[in-house]
Short mmCIF file of C-alpha atoms in Angstrom, two decimals:
data_model
loop_
_atom_site.label_atom_id
_atom_site.label_comp_id
_atom_site.label_asym_id
_atom_site.label_seq_id
_atom_site.Cartn_x
_atom_site.Cartn_y
_atom_site.Cartn_z
CA MET A 193 94.00 167.50 6.23
CA GLU A 194 96.92 165.70 4.65
CA ILE A 195 94.66 162.97 3.25
CA GLN A 196 93.20 165.45 0.77
CA VAL A 197 96.49 165.69 -1.13
CA ALA A 198 96.46 161.96 -1.91
CA ASP A 199 95.91 161.02 -5.52
CA GLU A 200 92.70 159.38 -6.59
CA PRO A 201 93.03 155.58 -6.41
CA GLU A 202 92.91 153.50 -9.51
CA ALA A 203 89.74 151.56 -10.18
CA SER A 204 91.60 148.26 -10.23
CA SER A 205 93.07 148.86 -6.76
CA PRO A 206 90.37 149.17 -4.13
CA TYR A 207 93.04 149.31 -1.39
CA GLY A 208 94.83 152.32 -2.84
CA PRO A 209 93.45 155.04 -0.56
CA ILE A 210 94.05 152.90 2.52
CA SER A 211 97.73 152.46 1.73
CA ARG A 212 98.13 156.19 1.14
CA VAL A 213 96.46 156.99 4.45
CA GLU A 214 98.84 154.61 6.29
CA ARG A 215 101.85 156.37 4.80
CA LYS A 216 100.53 159.72 5.84
CA LEU A 217 99.84 158.64 9.42
CA THR A 218 103.17 156.95 10.17
CA VAL A 219 104.47 159.97 12.10
CA GLU A 220 101.19 160.38 13.94
CA CYS A 221 101.21 156.72 15.00
CA ARG A 222 104.74 157.11 16.33
CA THR A 223 103.72 160.11 18.39
CA LEU A 224 100.61 158.43 19.74
CA SER A 225 102.56 155.32 20.74
CA ILE A 226 104.48 157.35 23.30
CA GLN A 227 101.27 158.72 24.81
CA ILE A 228 99.70 155.27 24.93
CA SER A 229 102.74 153.77 26.61
CA ARG A 230 102.50 156.32 29.36
CA GLN A 231 98.88 155.28 29.99
CA LEU A 232 99.76 151.62 30.35
CA PRO A 233 100.09 151.77 34.17
CA HIS A 234 96.45 152.85 34.50
CA GLN A 235 95.34 150.23 32.02
CA SER A 236 97.29 147.55 33.83
CA ARG A 237 95.57 148.51 37.06
CA GLN A 238 92.14 148.24 35.44
CA GLN A 239 92.94 144.93 33.77
CA SER A 240 94.32 143.56 37.03
CA ARG A 241 91.12 144.54 38.84
CA ILE A 242 88.99 142.89 36.17
CA SER A 243 91.02 139.69 36.22
CA ARG A 244 91.06 139.69 39.99
CA HIS A 245 87.28 139.89 40.29
CA SER A 246 86.50 137.66 37.36
CA GLY A 247 88.93 134.87 38.25
CA THR A 248 87.40 131.72 39.61
CA GLY A 249 90.51 129.70 40.44
CA TRP A 250 91.94 129.24 43.92
CA TRP A 251 95.01 131.26 42.96
CA ASP A 252 92.90 134.27 41.96
CA ARG A 253 90.95 134.07 45.23
CA LEU A 254 94.19 133.79 47.18
CA CYS A 255 95.68 136.80 45.39
CA HIS A 256 92.49 138.70 46.17
CA VAL A 257 92.94 138.04 49.88
CA LEU A 258 96.71 138.46 50.08
CA PRO A 259 98.58 141.61 48.89
CA LEU A 260 100.46 139.62 46.22
CA ARG A 261 98.52 140.96 43.26
CA LYS A 262 98.82 144.53 44.53
CA ALA A 263 102.59 144.21 44.83
CA TYR A 264 102.80 142.72 41.34
CA ASP A 265 100.65 145.52 39.89
CA GLN A 266 102.83 148.12 41.59
CA HIS A 267 105.93 146.49 40.10
CA GLN A 268 104.37 146.67 36.65
CA VAL A 269 103.48 150.34 37.20
CA ASP A 270 107.04 151.19 38.29
CA HIS A 271 108.48 149.36 35.28
CA ALA A 272 106.18 151.26 32.90
CA ASP A 273 107.11 154.58 34.53
CA GLN A 274 110.81 153.80 34.07
CA GLU A 275 110.26 152.98 30.41
CA ALA A 276 108.35 156.25 29.96
CA GLN A 277 111.21 158.21 31.53
CA LEU A 278 113.77 156.54 29.27
CA GLU A 279 111.62 157.25 26.23
CA ALA A 280 111.20 160.89 27.23
CA THR A 281 114.97 161.30 27.66
CA ALA A 282 115.61 159.74 24.25
CA ASP A 283 113.07 162.12 22.71
CA GLU A 284 114.86 165.06 24.30
CA LEU A 285 118.17 164.00 22.74
CA SER A 286 116.62 163.57 19.31
CA SER A 287 114.87 166.96 19.52
CA LEU A 288 118.07 169.00 19.98
CA LYS A 289 118.59 171.26 16.94
CA PHE A 290 121.46 173.55 17.96
CA HIS A 291 123.71 172.03 15.31
CA LEU A 292 121.37 173.18 12.53
CA ASP A 293 121.60 176.86 13.52
CA SER A 294 124.18 179.12 11.91
CA VAL A 295 126.94 180.77 13.93
CA ASP A 296 125.10 184.10 14.06
CA GLU A 297 121.86 182.39 15.12
CA ILE A 298 123.66 180.56 17.95
CA LEU A 299 125.28 183.77 19.21
CA THR A 300 121.95 185.56 19.09
CA LYS A 301 120.02 182.70 20.70
CA PHE A 302 122.35 182.58 23.72
CA GLY A 303 122.89 186.35 23.93
CA THR A 304 126.66 186.23 23.63
CA SER A 305 129.43 187.61 21.42
CA ARG A 306 132.49 185.98 19.88
CA ILE A 307 134.69 188.96 20.85
CA GLN A 308 133.17 190.09 24.15
CA GLY A 309 131.67 186.89 25.51
CA LEU A 310 129.23 187.15 28.43
CA GLU A 311 129.03 189.95 30.96
CA ASP A 312 129.06 189.48 34.73
CA GLU A 313 125.34 190.17 35.15
CA ALA A 314 124.37 187.57 32.55
CA ILE A 315 126.76 185.03 34.06
CA LYS A 316 125.27 185.48 37.52
CA ARG A 317 121.70 185.21 36.25
CA ARG A 318 122.37 182.03 34.25
CA ARG A 319 124.28 180.36 37.07
CA GLU A 320 121.35 180.95 39.40
CA ARG A 321 119.02 179.48 36.78
CA ASP A 322 121.02 176.42 35.68
CA GLY A 323 123.31 175.73 38.65
CA PRO A 324 126.94 174.58 38.45
CA ASN A 325 128.35 172.68 35.50
CA VAL A 326 128.57 169.32 37.26
CA LEU A 327 126.76 166.04 36.85
CA SER A 328 124.27 165.28 39.59
CA SER A 329 125.17 162.28 41.68
CA SER A 330 122.59 159.61 42.35
CA PRO A 331 120.93 159.77 45.78
CA SER A 332 122.77 157.77 48.41
CA ARG A 333 119.60 156.49 50.15
CA ILE A 334 121.63 155.62 53.21
CA PHE A 335 118.58 154.66 55.29
CA LEU A 336 117.43 152.14 52.68
CA LYS A 337 120.95 150.71 52.54
CA ILE A 338 121.09 150.35 56.33
CA PHE A 339 117.68 148.65 56.28
CA ASP A 340 118.89 146.28 53.56
CA TRP A 341 122.07 145.46 55.50
CA LEU A 342 120.10 144.68 58.66
CA PHE A 343 117.13 142.80 57.16
CA SER A 344 118.41 141.02 54.05
CA GLY A 345 119.04 137.29 53.69
CA PHE A 346 118.64 135.35 56.93
CA CYS A 347 118.71 138.46 59.12
CA PRO A 348 114.89 138.53 59.59
CA LEU A 349 115.06 135.05 61.16
CA LEU A 350 117.87 136.18 63.43
CA TRP A 351 115.84 139.21 64.47
CA VAL A 352 112.87 137.00 65.34
CA ALA A 353 115.16 134.70 67.31
CA ALA A 354 116.77 137.63 69.14
CA VAL A 355 113.37 139.06 70.12
CA PHE A 356 112.16 135.66 71.41
CA VAL A 357 115.28 135.18 73.49
CA TRP A 358 115.10 138.72 74.83
CA ILE A 359 111.49 138.44 76.01
CA SER A 360 112.34 135.00 77.44
CA TRP A 361 114.86 136.78 79.65
CA LYS A 362 112.45 139.58 80.61
CA PRO A 363 109.53 139.80 81.23
CA LEU A 364 108.70 136.09 80.78
CA GLY A 365 111.68 134.84 82.76
CA ASN A 366 110.78 134.25 86.39
CA PRO A 367 113.42 134.38 87.66
CA ALA A 368 115.38 136.01 84.83
CA ASN A 369 118.05 133.72 83.40
CA PRO A 370 121.27 135.62 82.53
CA GLN A 371 122.17 132.94 79.97
CA TYR A 372 119.19 134.04 77.87
CA LEU A 373 120.46 137.61 77.98
CA ALA A 374 123.89 136.46 76.82
CA LEU A 375 122.31 134.44 73.99
CA GLY A 376 120.24 137.41 72.84
CA VAL A 377 123.29 139.70 72.86
CA THR A 378 125.21 137.10 70.85
CA ILE A 379 122.50 136.97 68.17
CA PHE A 380 122.50 140.76 67.97
CA LEU A 381 126.26 140.70 67.52
CA VAL A 382 125.92 138.20 64.66
CA ILE A 383 123.43 140.52 62.95
CA ALA A 384 125.72 143.52 63.48
CA LEU A 385 128.70 141.56 62.14
CA GLN A 386 126.89 140.61 58.93
CA ALA A 387 125.60 144.17 58.43
CA SER A 388 129.08 145.62 59.06
CA PHE A 389 130.63 143.27 56.55
CA SER A 390 128.06 144.23 53.90
CA ALA A 391 128.60 147.92 54.65
CA TRP A 392 132.38 147.54 54.41
CA GLN A 393 132.13 145.75 51.08
CA GLU A 394 129.87 148.44 49.59
CA TRP A 395 132.08 151.22 50.96
CA THR A 396 135.13 149.62 49.35
CA THR A 397 133.35 149.41 46.00
CA SER A 398 132.17 153.02 46.19
CA ARG A 399 135.68 154.18 47.08
CA ILE A 400 137.11 152.41 44.02
CA MET A 401 134.51 154.03 41.77
CA ALA A 402 135.13 157.45 43.33
CA SER A 403 138.83 157.14 42.56
CA ILE A 404 138.15 157.20 38.82
CA THR A 405 139.12 160.54 37.29
CA SER A 406 136.12 162.72 36.66
CA MET A 407 135.00 163.14 33.08
CA LEU A 408 134.85 166.90 33.63
CA PRO A 409 138.13 168.86 33.47
CA THR A 410 139.00 171.19 36.31
CA GLU A 411 139.90 174.34 34.35
CA THR A 412 139.11 175.84 30.97
CA ILE A 413 139.78 179.04 29.01
CA VAL A 414 136.84 181.35 28.25
CA THR A 415 136.21 184.82 26.90
CA ARG A 416 134.30 187.03 29.34
CA ASN A 417 133.93 190.80 29.31
CA GLY A 418 136.19 190.96 26.26
CA THR A 419 139.18 189.22 27.89
CA MET A 420 140.41 185.63 27.90
CA SER A 421 140.74 184.05 31.33
CA LYS A 422 141.08 180.62 32.92
CA ILE A 423 138.20 179.57 35.17
CA MET A 424 136.96 176.42 36.83
CA ALA A 425 134.93 174.23 34.50
CA ALA A 426 132.17 174.00 37.10
CA ASP A 427 131.61 177.78 36.71
CA LEU A 428 130.66 177.58 33.03
CA VAL A 429 127.20 178.74 32.01
CA GLN A 430 125.23 178.59 28.79
CA GLY A 431 126.52 181.17 26.30
CA ASP A 432 130.14 181.13 27.48
CA VAL A 433 132.71 181.31 24.69
CA VAL A 434 135.20 178.48 25.34
CA HIS A 435 138.62 178.00 23.71
CA VAL A 436 139.89 174.43 23.27
CA ARG A 437 143.11 173.01 21.89
CA GLY A 438 144.89 169.68 21.51
CA GLY A 439 145.02 167.67 24.74
CA ASP A 440 142.00 169.34 26.37
CA LYS A 441 138.84 167.68 27.60
CA ILE A 442 135.62 169.32 26.50
CA PRO A 443 134.19 170.94 29.67
CA ALA A 444 130.57 171.19 28.41
CA ASP A 445 128.51 170.65 25.28
CA LEU A 446 129.82 173.18 22.73
CA ARG A 447 128.54 174.43 19.40
CA LEU A 448 131.69 175.17 17.40
CA ILE A 449 131.90 178.63 15.87
CA GLU A 450 135.58 178.46 14.90
CA ALA A 451 137.70 175.41 14.07
CA SER A 452 141.18 174.96 12.69
CA ARG A 453 141.64 172.70 9.71
CA ASP A 454 143.27 170.01 11.85
CA LEU A 455 140.81 170.10 14.79
CA ARG A 456 139.84 166.55 15.74
CA PHE A 457 137.89 164.97 18.59
CA ASP A 458 138.15 161.53 20.15
CA ARG A 459 134.59 160.27 20.68
CA SER A 460 135.52 156.69 21.50
CA MET A 461 133.94 157.03 24.94
CA LEU A 462 130.55 157.47 23.23
CA THR A 463 130.82 155.54 19.98
CA GLY A 464 133.65 153.05 20.64
CA GLU A 465 135.39 154.12 17.42
CA SER A 466 139.07 154.90 17.92
CA ASP A 467 139.37 157.10 14.81
CA ALA A 468 139.34 160.81 15.59
CA VAL A 469 136.46 162.88 14.17
CA VAL A 470 137.30 165.94 12.06
CA ALA A 471 135.52 168.97 13.50
CA THR A 472 133.67 171.51 11.34
CA VAL A 473 131.73 174.71 11.90
CA ASN A 474 128.78 173.76 9.71
CA SER A 475 126.37 170.91 10.35
CA THR A 476 127.21 167.59 8.68
CA ASP A 477 124.28 165.44 9.85
CA GLU A 478 120.66 165.83 10.89
CA ASN A 479 121.36 163.74 13.99
CA TYR A 480 122.62 165.81 16.91
CA LEU A 481 124.93 163.01 18.09
CA GLU A 482 126.44 162.41 14.63
CA THR A 483 127.13 165.94 13.44
CA ARG A 484 130.70 167.25 13.60
CA ASN A 485 130.04 170.82 14.73
CA ILE A 486 129.08 169.72 18.25
CA ALA A 487 131.72 168.96 20.88
CA VAL A 488 130.28 166.68 23.57
CA MET A 489 131.34 167.09 27.17
CA GLY A 490 133.98 164.60 28.28
CA THR A 491 135.44 163.93 24.82
CA HIS A 492 139.09 164.69 24.04
CA VAL A 493 140.63 167.14 21.62
CA THR A 494 143.36 165.13 19.93
CA GLN A 495 144.80 168.00 17.89
CA GLY A 496 144.04 171.44 16.53
CA SER A 497 142.23 174.32 18.19
CA GLY A 498 138.76 175.80 18.15
CA VAL A 499 136.20 178.05 19.78
CA GLY A 500 132.73 177.03 20.84
CA VAL A 501 129.64 178.39 22.57
CA VAL A 502 128.35 176.47 25.59
CA ILE A 503 124.91 175.10 24.74
CA GLY A 504 124.54 172.66 27.63
CA THR A 505 125.92 172.34 31.15
CA GLY A 506 125.66 169.72 33.87
CA ASP A 507 122.67 167.43 33.53
CA SER A 508 121.50 169.13 30.31
CA THR A 509 124.54 167.84 28.41
CA VAL A 510 124.59 164.60 26.43
CA MET A 511 126.65 162.95 29.17
CA GLY A 512 124.19 164.17 31.80
CA ARG A 513 121.21 162.82 29.89
CA ILE A 514 122.90 159.47 29.31
CA ALA A 515 123.79 159.27 33.01
CA LYS A 516 120.15 159.99 33.85
CA MET A 517 118.99 157.21 31.54
CA THR A 518 121.39 154.68 33.04
CA THR A 519 120.62 155.55 36.67
CA SER A 520 116.85 155.53 36.18
CA LYS A 521 116.89 151.97 34.86
CA GLY A 522 116.28 149.42 37.57
CA THR A 523 118.67 146.53 38.00
CA GLU A 524 117.54 142.95 37.51
CA LYS A 525 118.58 140.07 39.72
CA THR A 526 121.29 137.75 38.50
CA LEU A 527 120.97 133.98 38.48
CA LEU A 528 123.06 133.76 41.64
CA GLN A 529 120.81 136.22 43.47
CA ILE A 530 117.70 134.34 42.36
CA GLU A 531 119.10 131.02 43.59
CA ILE A 532 120.19 132.53 46.91
CA THR A 533 116.74 134.07 47.41
CA ARG A 534 115.10 130.71 46.70
CA PHE A 535 117.46 128.99 49.13
CA VAL A 536 116.73 131.57 51.83
CA VAL A 537 112.96 131.14 51.41
CA VAL A 538 113.18 127.35 51.61
CA VAL A 539 115.45 127.30 54.68
CA ALA A 540 113.49 130.03 56.43
CA SER A 541 110.22 128.19 55.84
CA LEU A 542 111.60 124.91 57.18
CA SER A 543 113.07 126.57 60.27
CA LEU A 544 109.84 128.42 61.06
CA VAL A 545 107.81 125.24 60.60
CA ALA A 546 110.14 123.33 62.93
CA GLY A 547 109.92 126.07 65.55
CA MET A 548 106.14 126.20 65.33
CA ILE A 549 105.93 122.41 65.71
CA LEU A 550 107.85 122.64 68.99
CA LEU A 551 105.58 125.39 70.26
CA VAL A 552 102.43 123.45 69.32
CA MET A 553 103.76 120.26 70.95
CA TRP A 554 104.52 122.14 74.16
CA ALA A 555 101.14 123.91 74.21
CA ALA A 556 99.09 120.82 73.31
CA TRP A 557 100.96 118.09 75.22
CA LEU A 558 103.95 118.97 77.42
CA ARG A 559 102.32 121.90 79.19
CA LYS A 560 99.39 119.70 80.27
CA SER A 561 101.16 116.39 80.90
CA TYR A 562 104.38 117.79 82.39
CA PRO A 563 103.61 121.32 83.63
CA THR A 564 106.94 121.72 85.45
CA PHE A 565 109.15 120.35 82.68
CA LEU A 566 109.45 123.55 80.59
CA THR A 567 108.29 127.08 81.17
CA LEU A 568 107.16 129.42 78.41
CA SER A 569 110.53 131.19 78.33
CA ASP A 570 112.35 127.85 78.04
CA VAL A 571 110.12 126.79 75.15
CA LEU A 572 110.76 130.06 73.30
CA VAL A 573 114.51 129.67 73.74
CA ASN A 574 114.43 126.06 72.53
CA SER A 575 112.33 126.99 69.50
CA THR A 576 114.71 129.84 68.81
CA GLY A 577 117.63 127.43 68.96
CA VAL A 578 115.97 125.24 66.35
CA ILE A 579 115.33 128.23 64.11
CA VAL A 580 118.90 129.54 64.44
CA ALA A 581 120.33 126.06 63.85
CA PHE A 582 118.81 126.06 60.38
CA VAL A 583 120.42 129.39 59.48
CA PRO A 584 123.83 129.20 57.72
CA ASP A 585 125.21 132.36 59.31
CA GLY A 586 128.44 132.25 57.36
CA LEU A 587 126.82 131.99 53.92
CA PRO A 588 126.65 135.76 53.15
CA ILE A 589 130.21 136.30 54.33
CA CYS A 590 131.53 133.31 52.36
CA LEU A 591 129.78 134.43 49.18
CA THR A 592 130.99 138.00 49.53
CA LEU A 593 134.57 136.93 50.26
CA THR A 594 134.60 134.57 47.27
CA LEU A 595 133.29 137.23 44.89
CA THR A 596 135.66 139.81 46.38
CA LEU A 597 138.69 137.59 45.79
CA ILE A 598 137.63 137.13 42.17
CA ALA A 599 137.13 140.89 41.82
CA LYS A 600 140.63 141.49 43.20
CA ARG A 601 142.09 139.11 40.62
CA MET A 602 140.18 140.94 37.89
CA GLN A 603 141.42 144.28 39.21
CA ARG A 604 145.01 143.09 38.81
CA GLN A 605 144.14 142.59 35.13
CA ASN A 606 142.90 146.22 34.95
CA VAL A 607 139.23 145.18 35.08
CA LEU A 608 137.27 147.37 37.48
CA VAL A 609 134.27 145.62 39.05
CA LYS A 610 131.58 148.09 40.07
CA ASP A 611 129.21 145.52 41.55
CA LEU A 612 130.11 142.08 42.85
CA THR A 613 127.06 140.57 41.17
CA THR A 614 128.71 141.19 37.80
CA VAL A 615 131.46 138.73 38.76
CA GLU A 616 128.96 135.86 38.70
CA THR A 617 127.55 137.12 35.38
CA LEU A 618 131.00 137.26 33.80
CA GLY A 619 131.59 133.71 35.00
CA SER A 620 128.79 132.57 32.70
CA VAL A 621 130.41 134.11 29.61
CA ASN A 622 132.18 131.73 27.23
CA VAL A 623 133.04 133.98 24.25
CA ILE A 624 133.45 137.76 23.98
CA CYS A 625 133.24 139.16 20.44
CA SER A 626 134.50 142.66 19.70
CA ASP A 627 135.44 144.59 16.57
CA LYS A 628 136.53 147.82 18.25
CA THR A 629 140.18 148.82 18.17
CA GLY A 630 140.90 150.13 21.63
CA THR A 631 138.16 148.16 23.36
CA LEU A 632 140.27 145.08 24.02
CA THR A 633 143.61 146.75 23.23
CA GLN A 634 145.36 149.85 24.57
CA ASN A 635 145.03 151.77 21.28
CA LEU A 636 148.82 152.15 21.13
CA MET A 637 151.02 151.85 18.06
CA THR A 638 154.79 151.54 17.83
CA VAL A 639 157.21 151.93 14.91
CA VAL A 640 159.24 148.70 14.63
CA HIS A 641 160.60 148.68 11.07
CA ALA A 642 161.05 151.20 8.25
CA GLY A 643 160.95 149.87 4.70
CA PHE A 644 162.94 151.44 1.88
CA LEU A 645 163.17 150.49 -1.76
CA ASP A 646 165.81 147.84 -1.28
CA MET A 647 165.91 147.13 2.46
CA SER A 648 164.06 147.05 5.76
CA LEU A 649 165.66 148.50 8.91
CA THR A 650 164.79 148.33 12.58
CA THR A 651 164.60 151.44 14.74
CA ASP A 652 168.03 150.75 16.25
CA GLU A 653 169.57 150.37 12.80
CA LEU A 654 167.87 153.57 11.69
CA LYS A 655 169.31 155.43 14.67
CA THR A 656 172.81 154.18 13.83
CA ARG A 657 172.52 155.27 10.19
CA TYR A 658 171.01 158.63 11.17
CA SER A 659 173.79 159.33 13.69
CA SER A 660 176.45 158.56 11.04
CA GLY A 661 174.87 161.08 8.66
CA GLN A 662 175.65 158.93 5.63
CA SER A 663 172.08 158.04 4.62
CA ALA A 664 170.06 160.78 2.95
CA ALA A 665 166.95 158.56 2.90
CA VAL A 666 166.99 158.14 6.68
CA GLN A 667 167.48 161.91 7.04
CA ARG A 668 164.43 162.63 4.87
CA LEU A 669 162.43 160.03 6.84
CA TYR A 670 163.29 161.72 10.11
CA ASP A 671 162.43 165.20 8.77
CA THR A 672 159.02 163.95 7.62
CA ALA A 673 158.28 162.18 10.91
CA ALA A 674 159.36 165.15 13.06
CA LEU A 675 157.92 168.05 11.05
CA CYS A 676 154.83 166.64 9.32
CA ASN A 677 153.24 165.50 12.55
CA GLY A 678 150.10 166.67 14.29
CA SER A 679 151.03 165.28 17.72
CA THR A 680 152.95 167.01 20.48
CA PHE A 681 154.54 165.92 23.75
CA ASP A 682 153.01 167.10 27.00
CA SER A 683 155.47 169.58 28.49
CA GLN A 684 154.92 168.21 32.01
CA THR A 685 156.15 164.73 31.03
CA MET A 686 159.27 165.65 29.03
CA SER A 687 161.53 164.42 31.84
CA LEU A 688 160.16 160.87 31.55
CA PRO A 689 161.42 158.20 29.12
CA ILE A 690 160.06 158.50 25.58
CA ALA A 691 157.72 155.54 25.96
CA ASP A 692 156.21 156.98 29.17
CA ARG A 693 155.61 160.52 27.95
CA ARG A 694 152.05 161.65 27.37
CA VAL A 695 151.32 162.66 23.79
CA ASN A 696 148.46 164.81 22.54
CA GLY A 697 147.36 163.31 19.23
CA ASP A 698 146.02 160.21 17.56
CA ALA A 699 147.67 156.80 17.78
CA THR A 700 149.42 156.95 14.40
CA ASP A 701 151.00 160.38 14.86
CA THR A 702 151.94 159.43 18.43
CA ALA A 703 153.89 156.38 17.25
CA ILE A 704 155.69 158.37 14.54
CA LEU A 705 156.50 161.18 16.99
CA ARG A 706 158.04 158.77 19.49
CA PHE A 707 160.03 157.18 16.66
CA ALA A 708 161.42 160.57 15.59
CA GLU A 709 162.25 161.47 19.20
CA HIS A 710 164.16 158.19 19.46
CA LEU A 711 166.45 159.27 16.62
CA ARG A 712 166.85 162.91 17.69
CA PRO A 713 164.90 165.39 19.89
CA VAL A 714 162.04 166.67 17.79
CA SER A 715 162.25 170.13 19.39
CA GLN A 716 165.68 170.65 17.82
CA ALA A 717 164.43 169.81 14.35
CA GLN A 718 161.36 172.02 14.73
CA SER A 719 163.53 174.96 15.86
CA GLU A 720 165.47 174.80 12.60
CA TYR A 721 162.38 175.43 10.50
CA ARG A 722 159.63 178.03 10.53
CA LYS A 723 156.06 176.76 10.54
CA LEU A 724 153.91 178.29 7.82
#
């Protein structure tokens, strides 16, 4: 239908209509690419079947007999499904249009009022529909973890050895040898020790991650039934009218309907930029993540005050969608894990071959030539001893301890290691390049000198001149730093030293406020003037 609006091509350009058609179908091709990508798993299955039946090499025939090709195809299907989920989540983020609606349209769309807020019946109905305002935690999958602890690395060989020794004790033992029982129990203890060590290491890591302060604040101020009240942030629902001010964390995704002229948000956790973003009521960008009339859950209010309508809670927020994207992506093995897996396969193969050689020698030669030399139970125990002798039982513990020690050293440098495999990856890094202020620094500023027309003074010299009262320039400098400042001290930390107090504001105003407090308490200066 859109092709009909194209101009007639010139006679000298036979490719004119084709180029116009391509421009018209760019959006359609982008939409179709998503649908095609979601059909790739089925196509990969069909192509794998065709290649499996049409292949004439020995590898194709072997893959046809063994379940290797099926496992590979399933891996490809899972990978394609993960990519489709990530693409769908990205499309959901790009399709959000709440920032383009006016204030009246937002209030009407969510059935709320700036003055009255939500009523109890609407709150109850929406909470039942959307659930609490918390991010869903990833499934623990404790049974899969226990299985991995018990059957990873060299543990399968130890299990085989333990079973052989156990059946050599009973029922094959005649009479039963208690030494075989003791050997079997010892192998089981080795397996339990390795599994317990892996479980302890993972529990320690999960405890460290759980100790991080939640991105969601505990309490927030809302307007409900015409009155302002403080509630738990987890009780927020869509349509709630939330009041925020400097120092607060945004409890949910908000569409701002009121904003003071100095309202600013710190979005460094999302963008990496340390500069605060000036908030507005009207949309400033077509992109939902770039506009300034949306307050994203987990970001900080550096200064000012505002009112917003909750447009997303829990997993429907930007943070929830990003968390879903990160958790749905499968992890790839590091170089260390690949090398360890290769080492395990080689050692396990050699040990099994050596054990099988002993069994074949006994069955083909010793059992016939020397029938009383070894019984079946003795042969199983000897073969098990050969298999266990190949296994480096201390390798998993040594690797884990080494990586844990490195992680502890990194933790002393304020680097939190979520997974020990990242330690080996960081060890391969030679250069780290960064252009973000606050990424490699603490985003702190301090006033060291003050320059005047004819001199430069340190903070101690400024304090001496200010205390003497003989320098009008220093007095004007202090008044400007104390009064024309958008930062404020947290009332709960006023008893601490100036450098340790928590300040609500950006880095520049924070440094100037601490400088003014060093000369004279700012509260005294502010009490002498009336704020307009």
